[in-house]
Amino acid sequence: MSHMLKFDLSSVGAEVGAPAPDRLISGNPEFRTWNLEGAGNLYAGIWEATPGKWRIVYDEWEYFHILFGHSIVTEEDGEPLHLKAGDSLVLRPGFKGTWEVVETSRKDYVIRL
């Protein structure tokens, strides 16, 4: 078994989803997630979403890097943060706010539960 993992989307099918109806603010966003690693309390992969806006609440820690698109993440009572290709962010447990996809966005991520 190798101790390396290349992010190869052809090696795994995408899971399709959407925000929970009670969290949806606008639009009709659809998610595609390619979970490439899931070991214990650590997950890594690629996530993509189409335009829309929804409320988010984080119980986990997540690092991500935007690969393409334009999203806006806003913490409750905070200023909007525009994210585009090349931007990276960490969301810590306890984060509450909104995620808005302006242009279909894709990110790679690492999540620690």
PDB file of N, CA and C in Angstrom:
ATOM      1  N   MET A   1       0.836  -1.180   0.000  1.00  0.00           N
ATOM      2  CA  MET A   1       0.000   0.000   0.000  1.00  0.00           C
ATOM      3  C   MET A   1       0.886   1.251   0.000  1.00  0.00           C
ATOM      4  N   SER A   2       0.557   2.174  -0.885  1.00  0.00           N
ATOM      5  CA  SER A   2       1.310   3.419  -0.972  1.00  0.00           C
ATOM      6  C   SER A   2       0.916   4.368   0.151  1.00  0.00           C
ATOM      7  N   HIS A   3       1.814   5.207   0.537  1.00  0.00           N
ATOM      8  CA  HIS A   3       1.552   6.229   1.543  1.00  0.00           C
ATOM      9  C   HIS A   3       1.318   7.585   0.883  1.00  0.00           C
ATOM     10  N   MET A   4       0.974   7.565  -0.423  1.00  0.00           N
ATOM     11  CA  MET A   4       0.653   8.780  -1.168  1.00  0.00           C
ATOM     12  C   MET A   4      -0.735   8.626  -1.768  1.00  0.00           C
ATOM     13  N   LEU A   5      -1.417   9.738  -1.938  1.00  0.00           N
ATOM     14  CA  LEU A   5      -2.730   9.728  -2.571  1.00  0.00           C
ATOM     15  C   LEU A   5      -2.814  10.915  -3.518  1.00  0.00           C
ATOM     16  N   LYS A   6      -2.897  10.637  -4.805  1.00  0.00           N
ATOM     17  CA  LYS A   6      -3.062  11.685  -5.807  1.00  0.00           C
ATOM     18  C   LYS A   6      -4.552  11.995  -5.918  1.00  0.00           C
ATOM     19  N   PHE A   7      -4.898  13.267  -5.971  1.00  0.00           N
ATOM     20  CA  PHE A   7      -6.294  13.669  -6.126  1.00  0.00           C
ATOM     21  C   PHE A   7      -6.693  13.425  -7.577  1.00  0.00           C
ATOM     22  N   ASP A   8      -7.252  12.257  -7.844  1.00  0.00           N
ATOM     23  CA  ASP A   8      -7.642  11.827  -9.177  1.00  0.00           C
ATOM     24  C   ASP A   8      -9.148  11.595  -9.170  1.00  0.00           C
ATOM     25  N   LEU A   9      -9.908  12.521  -9.758  1.00  0.00           N
ATOM     26  CA  LEU A   9     -11.367  12.418  -9.732  1.00  0.00           C
ATOM     27  C   LEU A   9     -11.891  11.210 -10.496  1.00  0.00           C
ATOM     28  N   SER A  10     -11.098  10.669 -11.424  1.00  0.00           N
ATOM     29  CA  SER A  10     -11.562   9.501 -12.172  1.00  0.00           C
ATOM     30  C   SER A  10     -11.541   8.235 -11.315  1.00  0.00           C
ATOM     31  N   SER A  11     -10.922   8.324 -10.130  1.00  0.00           N
ATOM     32  CA  SER A  11     -10.816   7.137  -9.278  1.00  0.00           C
ATOM     33  C   SER A  11     -12.017   6.952  -8.356  1.00  0.00           C
ATOM     34  N   VAL A  12     -12.926   7.930  -8.308  1.00  0.00           N
ATOM     35  CA  VAL A  12     -14.077   7.850  -7.412  1.00  0.00           C
ATOM     36  C   VAL A  12     -15.233   8.642  -8.011  1.00  0.00           C
ATOM     37  N   GLY A  13     -16.443   8.143  -7.828  1.00  0.00           N
ATOM     38  CA  GLY A  13     -17.623   8.848  -8.317  1.00  0.00           C
ATOM     39  C   GLY A  13     -18.001  10.003  -7.406  1.00  0.00           C
ATOM     40  N   ALA A  14     -18.668  10.972  -7.975  1.00  0.00           N
ATOM     41  CA  ALA A  14     -19.113  12.134  -7.201  1.00  0.00           C
ATOM     42  C   ALA A  14     -20.407  11.828  -6.462  1.00  0.00           C
ATOM     43  N   GLU A  15     -20.478  12.309  -5.219  1.00  0.00           N
ATOM     44  CA  GLU A  15     -21.732  12.288  -4.473  1.00  0.00           C
ATOM     45  C   GLU A  15     -22.444  13.596  -4.800  1.00  0.00           C
ATOM     46  N   VAL A  16     -23.741  13.536  -5.070  1.00  0.00           N
ATOM     47  CA  VAL A  16     -24.508  14.720  -5.424  1.00  0.00           C
ATOM     48  C   VAL A  16     -25.389  15.093  -4.235  1.00  0.00           C
ATOM     49  N   GLY A  17     -25.453  16.385  -3.939  1.00  0.00           N
ATOM     50  CA  GLY A  17     -26.266  16.834  -2.818  1.00  0.00           C
ATOM     51  C   GLY A  17     -26.668  18.278  -2.987  1.00  0.00           C
ATOM     52  N   ALA A  18     -27.258  18.821  -1.923  1.00  0.00           N
ATOM     53  CA  ALA A  18     -27.732  20.202  -1.906  1.00  0.00           C
ATOM     54  C   ALA A  18     -27.868  20.627  -0.452  1.00  0.00           C
ATOM     55  N   PRO A  19     -27.975  21.936  -0.218  1.00  0.00           N
ATOM     56  CA  PRO A  19     -28.194  22.373   1.163  1.00  0.00           C
ATOM     57  C   PRO A  19     -29.522  21.845   1.695  1.00  0.00           C
ATOM     58  N   ALA A  20     -29.599  21.619   2.986  1.00  0.00           N
ATOM     59  CA  ALA A  20     -30.867  21.245   3.605  1.00  0.00           C
ATOM     60  C   ALA A  20     -31.875  22.361   3.333  1.00  0.00           C
ATOM     61  N   PRO A  21     -33.122  22.017   3.051  1.00  0.00           N
ATOM     62  CA  PRO A  21     -34.121  23.044   2.722  1.00  0.00           C
ATOM     63  C   PRO A  21     -34.232  24.159   3.767  1.00  0.00           C
ATOM     64  N   ASP A  22     -34.052  23.836   5.049  1.00  0.00           N
ATOM     65  CA  ASP A  22     -34.181  24.866   6.087  1.00  0.00           C
ATOM     66  C   ASP A  22     -32.955  25.793   6.144  1.00  0.00           C
ATOM     67  N   ARG A  23     -31.894  25.475   5.399  1.00  0.00           N
ATOM     68  CA  ARG A  23     -30.705  26.330   5.360  1.00  0.00           C
ATOM     69  C   ARG A  23     -30.608  27.140   4.075  1.00  0.00           C
ATOM     70  N   LEU A  24     -31.411  26.794   3.089  1.00  0.00           N
ATOM     71  CA  LEU A  24     -31.365  27.466   1.795  1.00  0.00           C
ATOM     72  C   LEU A  24     -31.894  28.892   1.911  1.00  0.00           C
ATOM     73  N   ILE A  25     -31.128  29.846   1.371  1.00  0.00           N
ATOM     74  CA  ILE A  25     -31.533  31.252   1.373  1.00  0.00           C
ATOM     75  C   ILE A  25     -31.994  31.663  -0.025  1.00  0.00           C
ATOM     76  N   SER A  26     -31.220  31.287  -1.063  1.00  0.00           N
ATOM     77  CA  SER A  26     -31.602  31.653  -2.427  1.00  0.00           C
ATOM     78  C   SER A  26     -30.989  30.687  -3.424  1.00  0.00           C
ATOM     79  N   GLY A  27     -31.587  30.652  -4.604  1.00  0.00           N
ATOM     80  CA  GLY A  27     -31.079  29.821  -5.682  1.00  0.00           C
ATOM     81  C   GLY A  27     -31.467  28.368  -5.526  1.00  0.00           C
ATOM     82  N   ASN A  28     -30.845  27.550  -6.342  1.00  0.00           N
ATOM     83  CA  ASN A  28     -31.083  26.109  -6.341  1.00  0.00           C
ATOM     84  C   ASN A  28     -29.729  25.402  -6.477  1.00  0.00           C
ATOM     85  N   PRO A  29     -28.824  25.625  -5.500  1.00  0.00           N
ATOM     86  CA  PRO A  29     -27.465  25.087  -5.644  1.00  0.00           C
ATOM     87  C   PRO A  29     -27.436  23.561  -5.572  1.00  0.00           C
ATOM     88  N   GLU A  30     -26.501  23.004  -6.325  1.00  0.00           N
ATOM     89  CA  GLU A  30     -26.245  21.563  -6.298  1.00  0.00           C
ATOM     90  C   GLU A  30     -24.778  21.354  -5.968  1.00  0.00           C
ATOM     91  N   PHE A  31     -24.504  20.377  -5.118  1.00  0.00           N
ATOM     92  CA  PHE A  31     -23.133  20.048  -4.728  1.00  0.00           C
ATOM     93  C   PHE A  31     -22.704  18.769  -5.417  1.00  0.00           C
ATOM     94  N   ARG A  32     -21.420  18.703  -5.733  1.00  0.00           N
ATOM     95  CA  ARG A  32     -20.781  17.452  -6.129  1.00  0.00           C
ATOM     96  C   ARG A  32     -19.545  17.315  -5.257  1.00  0.00           C
ATOM     97  N   THR A  33     -19.399  16.166  -4.621  1.00  0.00           N
ATOM     98  CA  THR A  33     -18.285  15.927  -3.715  1.00  0.00           C
ATOM     99  C   THR A  33     -17.590  14.635  -4.091  1.00  0.00           C
ATOM    100  N   TRP A  34     -16.270  14.718  -4.252  1.00  0.00           N
ATOM    101  CA  TRP A  34     -15.438  13.557  -4.492  1.00  0.00           C
ATOM    102  C   TRP A  34     -14.614  13.340  -3.225  1.00  0.00           C
ATOM    103  N   ASN A  35     -15.038  12.418  -2.367  1.00  0.00           N
ATOM    104  CA  ASN A  35     -14.296  12.101  -1.142  1.00  0.00           C
ATOM    105  C   ASN A  35     -13.181  11.136  -1.517  1.00  0.00           C
ATOM    106  N   LEU A  36     -11.946  11.612  -1.452  1.00  0.00           N
ATOM    107  CA  LEU A  36     -10.803  10.820  -1.886  1.00  0.00           C
ATOM    108  C   LEU A  36     -10.062  10.161  -0.737  1.00  0.00           C
ATOM    109  N   GLU A  37     -10.270  10.656   0.476  1.00  0.00           N
ATOM    110  CA  GLU A  37      -9.609  10.093   1.647  1.00  0.00           C
ATOM    111  C   GLU A  37     -10.560  10.196   2.827  1.00  0.00           C
ATOM    112  N   GLY A  38     -10.681   9.122   3.559  1.00  0.00           N
ATOM    113  CA  GLY A  38     -11.498   9.117   4.763  1.00  0.00           C
ATOM    114  C   GLY A  38     -10.898   8.139   5.752  1.00  0.00           C
ATOM    115  N   ALA A  39     -10.069   8.651   6.640  1.00  0.00           N
ATOM    116  CA  ALA A  39      -9.382   7.789   7.601  1.00  0.00           C
ATOM    117  C   ALA A  39      -9.627   8.338   9.004  1.00  0.00           C
ATOM    118  N   GLY A  40     -10.368   7.598   9.799  1.00  0.00           N
ATOM    119  CA  GLY A  40     -10.633   8.054  11.165  1.00  0.00           C
ATOM    120  C   GLY A  40     -11.422   9.341  11.161  1.00  0.00           C
ATOM    121  N   ASN A  41     -10.828  10.391  11.704  1.00  0.00           N
ATOM    122  CA  ASN A  41     -11.534  11.670  11.782  1.00  0.00           C
ATOM    123  C   ASN A  41     -11.015  12.687  10.762  1.00  0.00           C
ATOM    124  N   LEU A  42     -10.361  12.203   9.686  1.00  0.00           N
ATOM    125  CA  LEU A  42      -9.789  13.075   8.670  1.00  0.00           C
ATOM    126  C   LEU A  42     -10.375  12.733   7.304  1.00  0.00           C
ATOM    127  N   TYR A  43     -10.802  13.760   6.573  1.00  0.00           N
ATOM    128  CA  TYR A  43     -11.366  13.585   5.243  1.00  0.00           C
ATOM    129  C   TYR A  43     -10.710  14.574   4.297  1.00  0.00           C
ATOM    130  N   ALA A  44     -10.538  14.177   3.040  1.00  0.00           N
ATOM    131  CA  ALA A  44      -9.968  15.056   2.035  1.00  0.00           C
ATOM    132  C   ALA A  44     -10.600  14.749   0.691  1.00  0.00           C
ATOM    133  N   GLY A  45     -10.742  15.772  -0.126  1.00  0.00           N
ATOM    134  CA  GLY A  45     -11.322  15.573  -1.443  1.00  0.00           C
ATOM    135  C   GLY A  45     -11.549  16.884  -2.157  1.00  0.00           C
ATOM    136  N   ILE A  46     -12.485  16.820  -3.101  1.00  0.00           N
ATOM    137  CA  ILE A  46     -12.848  17.956  -3.934  1.00  0.00           C
ATOM    138  C   ILE A  46     -14.352  18.179  -3.779  1.00  0.00           C
ATOM    139  N   TRP A  47     -14.749  19.435  -3.688  1.00  0.00           N
ATOM    140  CA  TRP A  47     -16.164  19.813  -3.568  1.00  0.00           C
ATOM    141  C   TRP A  47     -16.451  20.892  -4.591  1.00  0.00           C
ATOM    142  N   GLU A  48     -17.630  20.820  -5.202  1.00  0.00           N
ATOM    143  CA  GLU A  48     -18.039  21.801  -6.202  1.00  0.00           C
ATOM    144  C   GLU A  48     -19.489  22.166  -5.950  1.00  0.00           C
ATOM    145  N   ALA A  49     -19.843  23.434  -6.180  1.00  0.00           N
ATOM    146  CA  ALA A  49     -21.229  23.874  -6.005  1.00  0.00           C
ATOM    147  C   ALA A  49     -21.615  24.863  -7.087  1.00  0.00           C
ATOM    148  N   THR A  50     -22.883  24.799  -7.482  1.00  0.00           N
ATOM    149  CA  THR A  50     -23.443  25.746  -8.435  1.00  0.00           C
ATOM    150  C   THR A  50     -24.036  26.928  -7.661  1.00  0.00           C
ATOM    151  N   PRO A  51     -24.374  28.021  -8.353  1.00  0.00           N
ATOM    152  CA  PRO A  51     -24.820  29.235  -7.672  1.00  0.00           C
ATOM    153  C   PRO A  51     -26.020  29.064  -6.748  1.00  0.00           C
ATOM    154  N   GLY A  52     -25.950  29.803  -5.648  1.00  0.00           N
ATOM    155  CA  GLY A  52     -26.994  29.842  -4.633  1.00  0.00           C
ATOM    156  C   GLY A  52     -26.386  30.317  -3.321  1.00  0.00           C
ATOM    157  N   LYS A  53     -27.239  30.441  -2.305  1.00  0.00           N
ATOM    158  CA  LYS A  53     -26.776  30.907  -0.997  1.00  0.00           C
ATOM    159  C   LYS A  53     -27.485  30.114   0.091  1.00  0.00           C
ATOM    160  N   TRP A  54     -26.714  29.733   1.141  1.00  0.00           N
ATOM    161  CA  TRP A  54     -27.277  28.952   2.232  1.00  0.00           C
ATOM    162  C   TRP A  54     -26.526  29.241   3.526  1.00  0.00           C
ATOM    163  N   ARG A  55     -27.167  28.904   4.640  1.00  0.00           N
ATOM    164  CA  ARG A  55     -26.544  29.054   5.954  1.00  0.00           C
ATOM    165  C   ARG A  55     -25.632  27.864   6.225  1.00  0.00           C
ATOM    166  N   ILE A  56     -24.475  28.136   6.866  1.00  0.00           N
ATOM    167  CA  ILE A  56     -23.545  27.066   7.238  1.00  0.00           C
ATOM    168  C   ILE A  56     -23.219  27.154   8.723  1.00  0.00           C
ATOM    169  N   VAL A  57     -23.013  25.991   9.308  1.00  0.00           N
ATOM    170  CA  VAL A  57     -22.599  25.862  10.706  1.00  0.00           C
ATOM    171  C   VAL A  57     -21.527  24.784  10.731  1.00  0.00           C
ATOM    172  N   TYR A  58     -20.364  25.106  11.296  1.00  0.00           N
ATOM    173  CA  TYR A  58     -19.246  24.161  11.321  1.00  0.00           C
ATOM    174  C   TYR A  58     -19.018  23.630  12.733  1.00  0.00           C
ATOM    175  N   ASP A  59     -19.090  22.314  12.875  1.00  0.00           N
ATOM    176  CA  ASP A  59     -18.678  21.640  14.112  1.00  0.00           C
ATOM    177  C   ASP A  59     -17.272  21.078  13.931  1.00  0.00           C
ATOM    178  N   GLU A  60     -16.809  21.035  12.689  1.00  0.00           N
ATOM    179  CA  GLU A  60     -15.516  20.482  12.339  1.00  0.00           C
ATOM    180  C   GLU A  60     -14.543  21.594  11.966  1.00  0.00           C
ATOM    181  N   TRP A  61     -13.279  21.227  11.780  1.00  0.00           N
ATOM    182  CA  TRP A  61     -12.231  22.124  11.310  1.00  0.00           C
ATOM    183  C   TRP A  61     -12.019  21.810   9.844  1.00  0.00           C
ATOM    184  N   GLU A  62     -11.965  22.835   8.988  1.00  0.00           N
ATOM    185  CA  GLU A  62     -11.749  22.605   7.559  1.00  0.00           C
ATOM    186  C   GLU A  62     -10.772  23.617   6.987  1.00  0.00           C
ATOM    187  N   TYR A  63      -9.802  23.087   6.244  1.00  0.00           N
ATOM    188  CA  TYR A  63      -8.928  23.893   5.397  1.00  0.00           C
ATOM    189  C   TYR A  63      -9.392  23.655   3.972  1.00  0.00           C
ATOM    190  N   PHE A  64      -9.473  24.725   3.155  1.00  0.00           N
ATOM    191  CA  PHE A  64      -9.766  24.528   1.742  1.00  0.00           C
ATOM    192  C   PHE A  64      -9.046  25.552   0.891  1.00  0.00           C
ATOM    193  N   HIS A  65      -8.931  25.203  -0.384  1.00  0.00           N
ATOM    194  CA  HIS A  65      -8.256  26.024  -1.388  1.00  0.00           C
ATOM    195  C   HIS A  65      -9.183  26.099  -2.598  1.00  0.00           C
ATOM    196  N   ILE A  66      -9.534  27.307  -3.013  1.00  0.00           N
ATOM    197  CA  ILE A  66     -10.442  27.487  -4.150  1.00  0.00           C
ATOM    198  C   ILE A  66      -9.684  27.226  -5.451  1.00  0.00           C
ATOM    199  N   LEU A  67     -10.229  26.317  -6.262  1.00  0.00           N
ATOM    200  CA  LEU A  67      -9.610  25.964  -7.538  1.00  0.00           C
ATOM    201  C   LEU A  67     -10.151  26.807  -8.686  1.00  0.00           C
ATOM    202  N   PHE A  68     -11.464  27.077  -8.663  1.00  0.00           N
ATOM    203  CA  PHE A  68     -12.054  28.000  -9.638  1.00  0.00           C
ATOM    204  C   PHE A  68     -13.390  28.486  -9.115  1.00  0.00           C
ATOM    205  N   GLY A  69     -13.894  29.554  -9.733  1.00  0.00           N
ATOM    206  CA  GLY A  69     -15.183  30.117  -9.379  1.00  0.00           C
ATOM    207  C   GLY A  69     -15.074  31.321  -8.470  1.00  0.00           C
ATOM    208  N   HIS A  70     -16.226  31.728  -7.946  1.00  0.00           N
ATOM    209  CA  HIS A  70     -16.322  32.885  -7.046  1.00  0.00           C
ATOM    210  C   HIS A  70     -17.375  32.571  -5.998  1.00  0.00           C
ATOM    211  N   SER A  71     -16.958  32.546  -4.751  1.00  0.00           N
ATOM    212  CA  SER A  71     -17.858  32.330  -3.622  1.00  0.00           C
ATOM    213  C   SER A  71     -17.665  33.448  -2.615  1.00  0.00           C
ATOM    214  N   ILE A  72     -18.678  33.654  -1.797  1.00  0.00           N
ATOM    215  CA  ILE A  72     -18.606  34.640  -0.722  1.00  0.00           C
ATOM    216  C   ILE A  72     -18.980  33.934   0.578  1.00  0.00           C
ATOM    217  N   VAL A  73     -18.059  33.939   1.528  1.00  0.00           N
ATOM    218  CA  VAL A  73     -18.314  33.360   2.848  1.00  0.00           C
ATOM    219  C   VAL A  73     -18.417  34.527   3.828  1.00  0.00           C
ATOM    220  N   THR A  74     -19.494  34.525   4.616  1.00  0.00           N
ATOM    221  CA  THR A  74     -19.733  35.611   5.564  1.00  0.00           C
ATOM    222  C   THR A  74     -20.032  35.027   6.932  1.00  0.00           C
ATOM    223  N   GLU A  75     -19.233  35.410   7.923  1.00  0.00           N
ATOM    224  CA  GLU A  75     -19.487  34.976   9.297  1.00  0.00           C
ATOM    225  C   GLU A  75     -20.607  35.835   9.879  1.00  0.00           C
ATOM    226  N   GLU A  76     -21.419  35.242  10.768  1.00  0.00           N
ATOM    227  CA  GLU A  76     -22.467  36.003  11.436  1.00  0.00           C
ATOM    228  C   GLU A  76     -21.884  37.305  11.972  1.00  0.00           C
ATOM    229  N   ASP A  77     -22.544  38.400  11.692  1.00  0.00           N
ATOM    230  CA  ASP A  77     -22.117  39.722  12.144  1.00  0.00           C
ATOM    231  C   ASP A  77     -20.732  40.106  11.626  1.00  0.00           C
ATOM    232  N   GLY A  78     -20.294  39.478  10.538  1.00  0.00           N
ATOM    233  CA  GLY A  78     -18.979  39.776   9.974  1.00  0.00           C
ATOM    234  C   GLY A  78     -19.085  40.336   8.568  1.00  0.00           C
ATOM    235  N   GLU A  79     -17.944  40.660   8.013  1.00  0.00           N
ATOM    236  CA  GLU A  79     -17.855  41.186   6.652  1.00  0.00           C
ATOM    237  C   GLU A  79     -17.763  40.035   5.651  1.00  0.00           C
ATOM    238  N   PRO A  80     -18.342  40.198   4.454  1.00  0.00           N
ATOM    239  CA  PRO A  80     -18.220  39.173   3.421  1.00  0.00           C
ATOM    240  C   PRO A  80     -16.769  38.998   2.993  1.00  0.00           C
ATOM    241  N   LEU A  81     -16.381  37.756   2.763  1.00  0.00           N
ATOM    242  CA  LEU A  81     -15.048  37.439   2.269  1.00  0.00           C
ATOM    243  C   LEU A  81     -15.206  36.798   0.891  1.00  0.00           C
ATOM    244  N   HIS A  82     -14.759  37.505  -0.143  1.00  0.00           N
ATOM    245  CA  HIS A  82     -14.853  37.008  -1.517  1.00  0.00           C
ATOM    246  C   HIS A  82     -13.700  36.043  -1.762  1.00  0.00           C
ATOM    247  N   LEU A  83     -14.020  34.865  -2.257  1.00  0.00           N
ATOM    248  CA  LEU A  83     -13.030  33.820  -2.503  1.00  0.00           C
ATOM    249  C   LEU A  83     -13.016  33.477  -3.991  1.00  0.00           C
ATOM    250  N   LYS A  84     -11.813  33.498  -4.564  1.00  0.00           N
ATOM    251  CA  LYS A  84     -11.632  33.148  -5.972  1.00  0.00           C
ATOM    252  C   LYS A  84     -10.445  32.201  -6.097  1.00  0.00           C
ATOM    253  N   ALA A  85     -10.191  31.724  -7.302  1.00  0.00           N
ATOM    254  CA  ALA A  85      -9.110  30.766  -7.547  1.00  0.00           C
ATOM    255  C   ALA A  85      -7.820  31.231  -6.892  1.00  0.00           C
ATOM    256  N   GLY A  86      -7.203  30.326  -6.137  1.00  0.00           N
ATOM    257  CA  GLY A  86      -5.948  30.613  -5.458  1.00  0.00           C
ATOM    258  C   GLY A  86      -6.107  30.979  -3.996  1.00  0.00           C
ATOM    259  N   ASP A  87      -7.335  31.316  -3.576  1.00  0.00           N
ATOM    260  CA  ASP A  87      -7.563  31.676  -2.170  1.00  0.00           C
ATOM    261  C   ASP A  87      -7.696  30.429  -1.307  1.00  0.00           C
ATOM    262  N   SER A  88      -7.196  30.522  -0.081  1.00  0.00           N
ATOM    263  CA  SER A  88      -7.279  29.440   0.902  1.00  0.00           C
ATOM    264  C   SER A  88      -7.884  29.992   2.179  1.00  0.00           C
ATOM    265  N   LEU A  89      -8.538  29.118   2.936  1.00  0.00           N
ATOM    266  CA  LEU A  89      -9.210  29.550   4.154  1.00  0.00           C
ATOM    267  C   LEU A  89      -9.302  28.383   5.121  1.00  0.00           C
ATOM    268  N   VAL A  90      -9.318  28.689   6.410  1.00  0.00           N
ATOM    269  CA  VAL A  90      -9.620  27.714   7.451  1.00  0.00           C
ATOM    270  C   VAL A  90     -10.893  28.169   8.138  1.00  0.00           C
ATOM    271  N   LEU A  91     -11.859  27.264   8.245  1.00  0.00           N
ATOM    272  CA  LEU A  91     -13.060  27.499   9.038  1.00  0.00           C
ATOM    273  C   LEU A  91     -12.946  26.617  10.268  1.00  0.00           C
ATOM    274  N   ARG A  92     -13.084  27.221  11.430  1.00  0.00           N
ATOM    275  CA  ARG A  92     -12.910  26.507  12.693  1.00  0.00           C
ATOM    276  C   ARG A  92     -14.254  26.079  13.268  1.00  0.00           C
ATOM    277  N   PRO A  93     -14.226  25.069  14.141  1.00  0.00           N
ATOM    278  CA  PRO A  93     -15.471  24.657  14.802  1.00  0.00           C
ATOM    279  C   PRO A  93     -16.123  25.865  15.490  1.00  0.00           C
ATOM    280  N   GLY A  94     -17.442  25.952  15.339  1.00  0.00           N
ATOM    281  CA  GLY A  94     -18.193  27.055  15.909  1.00  0.00           C
ATOM    282  C   GLY A  94     -18.518  28.136  14.891  1.00  0.00           C
ATOM    283  N   PHE A  95     -17.928  28.046  13.681  1.00  0.00           N
ATOM    284  CA  PHE A  95     -18.224  29.037  12.647  1.00  0.00           C
ATOM    285  C   PHE A  95     -19.697  28.944  12.270  1.00  0.00           C
ATOM    286  N   LYS A  96     -20.355  30.103  12.188  1.00  0.00           N
ATOM    287  CA  LYS A  96     -21.741  30.200  11.713  1.00  0.00           C
ATOM    288  C   LYS A  96     -21.799  31.365  10.755  1.00  0.00           C
ATOM    289  N   GLY A  97     -22.494  31.163   9.658  1.00  0.00           N
ATOM    290  CA  GLY A  97     -22.616  32.227   8.679  1.00  0.00           C
ATOM    291  C   GLY A  97     -23.308  31.749   7.433  1.00  0.00           C
ATOM    292  N   THR A  98     -22.879  32.308   6.285  1.00  0.00           N
ATOM    293  CA  THR A  98     -23.468  31.928   5.002  1.00  0.00           C
ATOM    294  C   THR A  98     -22.368  31.640   3.991  1.00  0.00           C
ATOM    295  N   TRP A  99     -22.726  30.799   3.038  1.00  0.00           N
ATOM    296  CA  TRP A  99     -21.879  30.526   1.877  1.00  0.00           C
ATOM    297  C   TRP A  99     -22.722  30.877   0.662  1.00  0.00           C
ATOM    298  N   GLU A 100     -22.188  31.742  -0.186  1.00  0.00           N
ATOM    299  CA  GLU A 100     -22.865  32.101  -1.423  1.00  0.00           C
ATOM    300  C   GLU A 100     -21.944  31.791  -2.592  1.00  0.00           C
ATOM    301  N   VAL A 101     -22.435  31.007  -3.524  1.00  0.00           N
ATOM    302  CA  VAL A 101     -21.694  30.729  -4.754  1.00  0.00           C
ATOM    303  C   VAL A 101     -22.218  31.689  -5.815  1.00  0.00           C
ATOM    304  N   VAL A 102     -21.360  32.582  -6.268  1.00  0.00           N
ATOM    305  CA  VAL A 102     -21.699  33.555  -7.303  1.00  0.00           C
ATOM    306  C   VAL A 102     -21.482  32.925  -8.676  1.00  0.00           C
ATOM    307  N   GLU A 103     -20.337  32.264  -8.851  1.00  0.00           N
ATOM    308  CA  GLU A 103     -20.006  31.498 -10.059  1.00  0.00           C
ATOM    309  C   GLU A 103     -19.634  30.102  -9.586  1.00  0.00           C
ATOM    310  N   THR A 104     -20.092  29.088 -10.295  1.00  0.00           N
ATOM    311  CA  THR A 104     -19.786  27.706  -9.898  1.00  0.00           C
ATOM    312  C   THR A 104     -18.361  27.635  -9.380  1.00  0.00           C
ATOM    313  N   SER A 105     -18.233  27.072  -8.175  1.00  0.00           N
ATOM    314  CA  SER A 105     -16.951  27.048  -7.474  1.00  0.00           C
ATOM    315  C   SER A 105     -16.525  25.626  -7.164  1.00  0.00           C
ATOM    316  N   ARG A 106     -15.213  25.426  -7.185  1.00  0.00           N
ATOM    317  CA  ARG A 106     -14.634  24.121  -6.816  1.00  0.00           C
ATOM    318  C   ARG A 106     -13.500  24.375  -5.841  1.00  0.00           C
ATOM    319  N   LYS A 107     -13.421  23.532  -4.823  1.00  0.00           N
ATOM    320  CA  LYS A 107     -12.343  23.635  -3.835  1.00  0.00           C
ATOM    321  C   LYS A 107     -11.816  22.250  -3.532  1.00  0.00           C
ATOM    322  N   ASP A 108     -10.537  22.184  -3.134  1.00  0.00           N
ATOM    323  CA  ASP A 108     -10.069  20.964  -2.503  1.00  0.00           C
ATOM    324  C   ASP A 108     -10.097  21.240  -0.997  1.00  0.00           C
ATOM    325  N   TYR A 109     -10.248  20.193  -0.213  1.00  0.00           N
ATOM    326  CA  TYR A 109     -10.462  20.387   1.217  1.00  0.00           C
ATOM    327  C   TYR A 109      -9.815  19.288   2.045  1.00  0.00           C
ATOM    328  N   VAL A 110      -9.551  19.632   3.284  1.00  0.00           N
ATOM    329  CA  VAL A 110      -9.173  18.677   4.328  1.00  0.00           C
ATOM    330  C   VAL A 110     -10.024  19.019   5.535  1.00  0.00           C
ATOM    331  N   ILE A 111     -10.743  18.035   6.045  1.00  0.00           N
ATOM    332  CA  ILE A 111     -11.633  18.226   7.196  1.00  0.00           C
ATOM    333  C   ILE A 111     -11.169  17.330   8.327  1.00  0.00           C
ATOM    334  N   ARG A 112     -11.098  17.906   9.517  1.00  0.00           N
ATOM    335  CA  ARG A 112     -10.808  17.136  10.728  1.00  0.00           C
ATOM    336  C   ARG A 112     -12.007  17.256  11.646  1.00  0.00           C
ATOM    337  N   LEU A 113     -12.574  16.118  11.999  1.00  0.00           N
ATOM    338  CA  LEU A 113     -13.736  16.093  12.903  1.00  0.00           C
ATOM    339  C   LEU A 113     -13.297  16.234  14.339  1.00  0.00           C
TER     340      LEU A 113
END
